[in-house]
Short mmCIF file of C-alpha atoms and ligand atoms in Angstrom, two decimals:
data_model
loop_
_atom_site.label_atom_id
_atom_site.label_comp_id
_atom_site.label_asym_id
_atom_site.label_seq_id
_atom_site.Cartn_x
_atom_site.Cartn_y
_atom_site.Cartn_z
CA MET N 177 62.11 132.94 180.14
CA LYS N 178 61.36 134.45 176.74
CA LYS N 179 58.16 136.39 175.98
CA THR N 180 55.67 136.10 173.13
CA ARG N 181 53.83 138.78 171.19
CA ILE N 182 51.38 139.01 168.33
CA ILE N 183 53.13 140.63 165.36
CA GLY N 184 50.38 140.35 162.77
CA ALA N 185 46.72 139.41 162.45
CA GLY N 186 44.24 138.97 159.64
CA PHE N 187 40.75 137.68 159.02
CA CYS N 188 38.52 136.55 156.20
CA VAL N 189 34.75 136.06 156.02
CA PRO N 190 32.75 134.72 153.06
CA ASP N 191 31.04 137.36 150.87
CA ASN N 192 27.62 135.76 151.21
CA VAL N 193 25.59 137.77 153.78
CA VAL N 194 22.57 135.98 155.27
CA THR N 195 20.20 138.30 157.13
CA ASN N 196 17.64 137.36 159.74
CA ASP N 197 14.95 138.07 157.16
CA ASP N 198 16.63 135.63 154.75
CA LEU N 199 16.47 132.98 157.49
CA SER N 200 12.81 133.64 158.15
CA LYS N 201 12.16 132.53 154.55
CA MET N 202 13.89 129.19 155.22
CA MET N 203 12.47 128.39 158.65
CA ASP N 204 9.93 129.48 161.23
CA THR N 205 11.83 132.34 162.84
CA SER N 206 11.93 136.14 162.76
CA ASP N 207 14.32 139.07 162.93
CA GLU N 208 12.64 140.06 166.20
CA TRP N 209 13.24 136.64 167.83
CA ILE N 210 16.86 136.37 166.70
CA TYR N 211 17.91 139.96 167.41
CA SER N 212 16.22 140.25 170.79
CA ARG N 213 17.70 136.96 172.03
CA SER N 214 21.19 137.13 170.53
CA GLY N 215 21.96 140.58 169.10
CA ILE N 216 22.59 139.02 165.68
CA LYS N 217 21.40 140.84 162.55
CA GLU N 218 23.30 138.92 159.90
CA ARG N 219 26.03 136.34 159.41
CA ARG N 220 28.19 135.00 156.56
CA TRP N 221 27.66 131.59 155.03
CA ALA N 222 30.36 129.96 152.92
CA ASP N 223 29.14 128.85 149.50
CA GLU N 224 29.36 125.20 148.42
CA LYS N 225 32.83 125.59 146.95
CA THR N 226 34.42 127.47 149.88
CA THR N 227 36.03 125.31 152.53
CA THR N 228 37.42 125.99 155.98
CA SER N 229 40.97 125.72 154.61
CA ASP N 230 40.14 128.39 151.98
CA LEU N 231 39.11 130.89 154.66
CA ALA N 232 42.02 129.83 156.89
CA TYR N 233 44.45 130.31 154.01
CA GLU N 234 43.21 133.82 153.26
CA ALA N 235 43.26 134.89 156.94
CA SER N 236 46.77 133.42 157.35
CA TYR N 237 48.02 135.15 154.21
CA ARG N 238 46.77 138.50 155.55
CA ALA N 239 48.28 137.90 159.02
CA ILE N 240 51.67 136.95 157.54
CA LYS N 241 51.56 140.02 155.29
CA GLN N 242 50.81 142.29 158.24
CA ALA N 243 53.56 140.64 160.29
CA GLN N 244 56.02 141.44 157.50
CA ILE N 245 57.89 138.21 157.93
CA ASP N 246 59.35 135.73 155.51
CA PRO N 247 56.95 132.74 155.69
CA ASP N 248 60.04 130.53 155.98
CA GLU N 249 60.43 131.89 159.52
CA ILE N 250 57.27 130.05 160.64
CA ASP N 251 58.15 127.10 162.91
CA MET N 252 54.66 125.74 163.65
CA ILE N 253 51.03 125.94 162.53
CA VAL N 254 48.16 125.46 165.00
CA VAL N 255 44.58 125.49 163.72
CA GLY N 256 41.48 125.60 165.90
CA THR N 257 38.43 124.28 164.09
CA LEU N 258 35.47 121.96 164.50
CA SER N 259 34.62 122.06 160.80
CA SER N 260 37.79 120.82 159.10
CA ASP N 261 37.65 120.03 155.37
CA TYR N 262 38.21 116.34 156.09
CA PHE N 263 37.61 114.18 159.15
CA PHE N 264 41.39 113.75 159.04
CA PRO N 265 44.01 115.05 158.49
CA GLY N 266 43.64 118.56 159.81
CA VAL N 267 43.42 121.93 158.07
CA SER N 268 46.92 122.71 159.41
CA ALA N 269 48.47 120.21 156.97
CA GLN N 270 46.59 121.80 154.08
CA LEU N 271 47.88 125.24 155.13
CA GLN N 272 51.49 124.01 155.28
CA GLU N 273 51.14 123.04 151.65
CA ARG N 274 49.10 125.99 150.41
CA LEU N 275 51.23 128.60 152.16
CA ASN N 276 54.32 126.81 150.88
CA LEU N 277 55.84 126.63 154.37
CA ARG N 278 58.76 124.48 155.48
CA ASN N 279 57.97 120.96 156.80
CA VAL N 280 57.16 122.39 160.21
CA ALA N 281 54.91 120.97 162.96
CA ALA N 282 51.25 121.39 162.03
CA PHE N 283 48.23 120.24 164.00
CA ASP N 284 44.56 121.00 164.61
CA ILE N 285 42.93 121.28 167.98
CA LYS N 286 39.28 120.64 168.69
CA ALA N 287 38.47 122.97 171.57
CA ALA N 288 35.43 124.54 169.86
CA CYS N 289 34.88 128.21 170.75
CA SER N 290 37.94 128.23 173.03
CA ALA N 291 40.24 126.88 170.32
CA PHE N 292 41.87 130.19 169.40
CA VAL N 293 42.83 131.00 173.00
CA TYR N 294 44.00 127.40 173.45
CA SER N 295 46.13 127.77 170.28
CA LEU N 296 47.53 131.06 171.54
CA SER N 297 48.47 129.42 174.83
CA ILE N 298 50.14 126.45 173.11
CA ALA N 299 52.13 128.82 170.88
CA ASP N 300 53.08 130.93 173.90
CA GLN N 301 54.54 127.88 175.69
CA PHE N 302 56.66 126.89 172.68
CA ILE N 303 57.96 130.42 172.19
CA LYS N 304 58.60 131.10 175.89
CA THR N 305 60.72 127.97 176.22
CA GLY N 306 62.64 128.77 173.04
CA ALA N 307 61.39 125.65 171.25
CA ALA N 308 59.94 127.86 168.49
CA LYS N 309 60.41 131.46 167.41
CA THR N 310 57.49 132.14 165.08
CA ILE N 311 54.10 130.41 165.14
CA LEU N 312 51.01 130.84 162.97
CA ILE N 313 47.71 130.27 164.78
CA ILE N 314 44.29 130.20 163.18
CA GLY N 315 40.65 129.85 164.15
CA ALA N 316 38.53 128.89 161.13
CA GLU N 317 35.07 127.49 160.49
CA THR N 318 32.58 126.71 157.73
CA GLN N 319 30.25 125.18 160.29
CA THR N 320 27.08 126.38 158.58
CA LYS N 321 27.60 123.42 156.22
CA LEU N 322 26.81 121.17 159.18
CA ILE N 323 23.69 122.89 160.44
CA GLU N 324 20.10 121.96 159.72
CA LYS N 325 18.69 124.93 157.83
CA SER N 326 15.06 124.26 158.71
CA THR N 327 12.61 124.90 161.56
CA GLU N 328 13.87 121.71 163.21
CA GLY N 329 17.40 123.12 163.50
CA ARG N 330 16.47 126.78 163.98
CA ASP N 331 17.88 127.18 167.50
CA ILE N 332 21.38 126.50 166.11
CA ALA N 333 20.92 127.72 162.53
CA VAL N 334 20.20 131.34 163.44
CA LEU N 335 23.21 131.73 165.74
CA PHE N 336 26.17 130.43 163.78
CA GLY N 337 28.24 131.82 160.92
CA ASP N 338 31.45 131.15 158.98
CA GLY N 339 34.83 132.89 158.98
CA ALA N 340 38.49 132.69 159.87
CA GLY N 341 41.03 134.72 161.80
CA ALA N 342 44.77 134.24 162.14
CA ALA N 343 47.71 135.64 164.08
CA VAL N 344 51.48 135.38 163.84
CA LEU N 345 53.24 135.08 167.19
CA GLN N 346 56.92 135.71 167.72
CA THR N 347 59.48 136.07 170.46
CA SER N 348 59.07 139.53 171.96
CA SER N 349 61.98 141.85 172.55
CA ASN N 350 59.96 144.62 174.17
CA GLU N 351 57.13 145.22 176.68
CA SER N 352 54.46 143.98 174.26
CA CYS N 353 53.70 140.37 175.23
CA ILE N 354 51.24 137.70 176.33
CA LEU N 355 51.03 138.17 180.10
CA SER N 356 49.13 134.98 180.92
CA THR N 357 46.85 132.27 179.60
CA HIS N 358 44.43 130.12 181.58
CA LEU N 359 42.72 127.09 180.07
CA HIS N 360 39.90 124.97 181.54
CA SER N 361 37.49 122.20 180.70
CA GLU N 362 34.61 120.26 182.24
CA GLY N 363 33.23 117.33 180.28
CA LYS N 364 30.30 116.34 182.45
CA ASP N 365 27.78 118.33 180.43
CA LEU N 366 29.33 117.79 177.02
CA LYS N 367 26.03 116.72 175.49
CA ASN N 368 24.67 120.24 176.09
CA LEU N 369 26.61 121.28 172.99
CA TRP N 370 27.88 118.59 170.68
CA MET N 371 27.77 116.82 167.35
CA GLU N 372 27.71 113.07 167.70
CA ALA N 373 28.73 111.90 164.24
CA PRO N 374 30.96 111.12 162.49
CA GLY N 375 32.40 109.38 165.53
CA THR N 376 33.38 105.87 166.53
CA VAL N 377 30.85 105.26 169.32
CA GLU N 378 28.10 104.55 166.86
CA ASN N 379 28.68 101.51 164.67
CA GLY N 380 26.96 101.31 161.34
CA TRP N 381 26.60 104.94 160.28
CA VAL N 382 29.07 104.40 157.49
CA ASP N 383 26.77 101.71 156.06
CA ASP N 384 23.54 103.57 156.60
CA ALA N 385 24.22 107.22 157.29
CA LYS N 386 20.54 108.04 156.65
CA ILE N 387 19.45 106.30 159.86
CA PHE N 388 21.91 108.43 161.79
CA LYS N 389 21.25 111.64 159.85
CA SER N 390 20.21 113.68 162.86
CA LYS N 391 23.50 112.87 164.60
CA PHE N 392 25.44 114.70 161.87
CA THR N 393 24.25 118.14 162.96
CA PRO N 394 25.22 120.05 166.13
CA LYS N 395 22.79 119.95 169.06
CA MET N 396 22.57 122.50 171.85
CA ASN N 397 20.76 122.97 175.11
CA GLY N 398 20.84 126.74 174.74
CA LYS N 399 19.59 127.67 178.22
CA GLU N 400 22.16 125.48 180.00
CA VAL N 401 25.00 126.69 177.77
CA PHE N 402 23.95 130.28 178.44
CA ARG N 403 23.91 129.69 182.20
CA SER N 404 27.42 128.20 182.22
CA ALA N 405 28.80 130.86 179.87
CA VAL N 406 27.76 133.79 182.07
CA THR N 407 29.53 132.14 185.03
CA ARG N 408 32.70 130.92 183.29
CA PHE N 409 33.49 134.10 181.32
CA PRO N 410 33.79 136.37 184.40
CA GLU N 411 35.51 133.58 186.35
CA VAL N 412 38.32 133.12 183.82
CA ILE N 413 38.68 136.87 183.26
CA ASN N 414 39.01 137.37 187.03
CA GLU N 415 41.58 134.58 187.09
CA ALA N 416 43.67 136.55 184.57
CA LEU N 417 43.31 139.76 186.60
CA LYS N 418 44.35 138.03 189.81
CA HIS N 419 47.30 136.25 188.20
CA ASN N 420 48.68 139.51 186.82
CA ASP N 421 47.81 141.49 189.95
CA ILE N 422 45.77 144.00 187.94
CA LYS N 423 42.25 145.42 188.24
CA ILE N 424 39.52 145.45 185.62
CA GLU N 425 40.11 149.24 185.38
CA ASP N 426 43.61 148.47 184.06
CA VAL N 427 42.13 146.56 181.13
CA LYS N 428 41.43 148.59 177.99
CA LEU N 429 39.24 146.05 176.22
CA ILE N 430 37.83 142.57 176.73
CA VAL N 431 37.62 140.65 173.46
CA PRO N 432 35.31 137.73 174.19
CA HIS N 433 34.15 134.87 172.03
CA GLN N 434 31.06 136.19 170.27
CA ALA N 435 28.40 133.75 171.47
CA ASN N 436 25.47 136.02 172.21
CA PHE N 437 25.25 139.77 172.90
CA ARG N 438 23.17 139.01 176.00
CA ILE N 439 26.02 136.87 177.33
CA SER N 440 28.46 139.77 176.79
CA GLU N 441 26.06 142.16 178.54
CA ALA N 442 25.78 139.79 181.50
CA VAL N 443 29.57 139.40 181.64
CA ALA N 444 30.03 143.19 181.64
CA LYS N 445 27.47 143.48 184.44
CA ARG N 446 29.15 140.81 186.56
CA LEU N 447 32.55 142.46 186.06
CA GLY N 448 31.07 145.87 186.90
CA VAL N 449 32.13 147.46 183.61
CA ASP N 450 30.34 149.28 180.83
CA THR N 451 29.13 147.00 178.01
CA GLU N 452 31.32 149.11 175.67
CA LYS N 453 34.40 147.61 177.31
CA VAL N 454 33.36 144.16 176.06
CA TYR N 455 33.98 144.16 172.32
CA SER N 456 31.10 143.03 170.15
CA ASN N 457 30.67 142.45 166.43
CA ILE N 458 28.16 139.60 166.74
CA HIS N 459 25.49 141.65 164.91
CA LYS N 460 27.51 141.23 161.68
CA TYR N 461 28.88 137.71 161.89
CA GLY N 462 26.89 135.69 164.45
CA ASN N 463 28.83 133.06 166.36
CA THR N 464 31.81 131.91 164.28
CA THR N 465 33.11 129.49 166.96
CA ALA N 466 36.95 129.25 166.79
CA ALA N 467 37.12 132.21 164.41
CA SER N 468 35.20 134.72 166.49
CA ILE N 469 37.99 135.97 168.78
CA PRO N 470 40.62 136.56 166.06
CA ILE N 471 38.01 138.26 163.84
CA ALA N 472 36.93 140.48 166.75
CA LEU N 473 40.57 141.23 167.61
CA CYS N 474 41.32 142.28 164.01
CA GLU N 475 38.29 144.56 163.89
CA ALA N 476 39.06 146.10 167.29
CA LEU N 477 42.57 146.87 166.03
CA GLU N 478 41.25 148.32 162.76
CA GLN N 479 38.90 150.56 164.78
CA ASN N 480 41.81 151.74 166.97
CA ARG N 481 40.16 150.32 170.08
CA ILE N 482 43.59 148.97 171.12
CA SER N 483 46.80 151.03 171.28
CA LYS N 484 50.38 150.16 172.07
CA GLY N 485 50.82 149.48 175.79
CA ASP N 486 47.12 148.68 176.41
CA ILE N 487 46.22 145.55 178.34
CA ILE N 488 43.49 143.47 176.74
CA ILE N 489 41.89 140.18 177.76
CA LEU N 490 40.68 137.54 175.32
CA ALA N 491 38.06 135.25 176.85
CA ALA N 492 36.33 132.17 175.50
CA PHE N 493 33.68 129.65 176.44
CA GLY N 494 32.21 126.83 174.39
CA ALA N 495 31.60 123.16 173.74
CA GLY N 496 33.31 120.67 175.98
CA TYR N 497 32.74 122.70 178.01
CA THR N 498 36.02 124.50 177.51
CA TRP N 499 36.83 128.01 178.63
CA ALA N 500 39.95 130.14 178.60
CA SER N 501 41.46 133.60 178.88
CA ALA N 502 44.58 135.36 177.68
CA ALA N 503 45.86 138.66 179.07
CA ILE N 504 47.97 140.55 176.56
CA ARG N 505 49.96 143.78 176.80
CA TRP N 506 49.74 145.25 173.31
O1 LIG J 872 29.46 129.45 171.41
C1 LIG J 872 29.02 129.04 172.66
C2 LIG J 872 27.82 128.24 172.52
N1 LIG J 872 26.54 128.87 172.38
C3 LIG J 872 26.00 129.75 173.23
O2 LIG J 872 26.63 130.34 174.04
C4 LIG J 872 24.52 129.96 173.13
C5 LIG J 872 23.91 130.03 174.49
N2 LIG J 872 22.43 130.12 174.48
C6 LIG J 872 21.77 131.14 173.93
O3 LIG J 872 22.37 132.05 173.36
C7 LIG J 872 20.25 131.19 174.08
O4 LIG J 872 19.85 130.18 174.97
C8 LIG J 872 19.48 131.03 172.74
C9 LIG J 872 19.69 132.28 171.89
C10 LIG J 872 19.95 129.79 172.00
C11 LIG J 872 17.99 130.90 173.01
O5 LIG J 872 17.53 131.97 173.75
P1 LIG J 872 16.53 131.72 174.98
O6 LIG J 872 16.23 133.06 175.55
O7 LIG J 872 17.17 130.72 175.86
O8 LIG J 872 15.29 131.17 174.24
P2 LIG J 872 13.96 130.77 174.93
O9 LIG J 872 14.17 129.57 175.77
O10 LIG J 872 13.36 131.94 175.59
O11 LIG J 872 13.07 130.38 173.72
C12 LIG J 872 12.97 129.10 173.35
C13 LIG J 872 11.72 129.04 172.51
C14 LIG J 872 11.27 127.64 172.22
O12 LIG J 872 9.88 127.63 172.06
P3 LIG J 872 8.92 127.19 173.29
O13 LIG J 872 9.32 125.79 173.60
O14 LIG J 872 9.18 128.14 174.41
O15 LIG J 872 7.54 127.33 172.70
C15 LIG J 872 11.91 127.35 170.90
O16 LIG J 872 11.23 126.39 170.15
O17 LIG J 872 12.01 129.65 171.27
C16 LIG J 872 11.83 128.69 170.23
N3 LIG J 872 12.90 128.90 169.27
C17 LIG J 872 12.81 129.76 168.25
N4 LIG J 872 11.82 130.56 167.82
C18 LIG J 872 12.05 131.31 166.73
C19 LIG J 872 14.14 128.35 169.28
N5 LIG J 872 14.84 128.82 168.24
C20 LIG J 872 14.05 129.70 167.58
C21 LIG J 872 14.22 130.50 166.46
N6 LIG J 872 13.20 131.29 166.06
N7 LIG J 872 15.38 130.52 165.76
#
């Protein structure tokens, strides 16, 4: 069986910084409330003209440049997003065109905050079996266009931000490789974190979208999501450890989905590790859903938190619920 490794990564966030104080001018909230509950200080919001595919394109361009490959080598594009430019087709088709790639397979997956790890796993399967040699994966969002920027939507509005991260995966010829991926879902509580429209359950919204307006913004039962997250993160990280017959001490860095600093603290506590071992950049970007893990991975690499030979674990939890982990030897 072949092995897969990440040969390049890149990210892109919009220039527009929105601080907690900026938000407190738009809705009834405060820096104290937001920071103490989530660890977030600021986030990026895409302007009206910037789309998810714009951020995805830029992140992909940077990842391809770092990978030092000819874009013609790319065999497949997988995009994780819940805020695609259009309801269909996906951002992946736009990237095929904008990056001027061959007519390769391109598809989007809707696994919310777990979408990047899901994409990584899909790419790993194709490369391991020899069905593909080089795959571009992306997590990208401009989800703040969907949120209600008022007191009514404040529980969601203060947490989320926009951005994109990408990675190029290729067949590995050395020790550096994806060691394992584990993917999970449980749909019974899907309404704890969801956006109902546009969907096909509700008839009539096309004719009178105003009546259904509130269904076009994400809704979250924050306490329940929090409770599940602090259980599922350690569970899926432990699954990776067990599968690879390694201990948490063997892991250099955990790069989790950036949902809430308090969730990361709780995960560190449950794993019995220092909070420092769980990478965090949520203070700068908030929760960027599918983009948060690749952005965090890029920054951890830039800060030399990961060296050749280190084992790292990516871990995700989000809407669905979906949750996932990937153990990687760098
Ligand atoms: O990407 C994965 C998905 N998302 C997550 O993982 C998020 C998981 N959940 C969380 O991170 C937390 O539950 C939150 C940060 C969303 C909320 O923190 P909390 O400690 O659960 O908040 P709380 O229940 O202590 O506070 C809720 C109160 C409510 O007021 P009452 O009913 O207690 O009077 C809300 O109306 O805080 C109020 N509230 C706010 N106040 C100021 C809700 N949002 C805000 C806000 N500013 N932005």
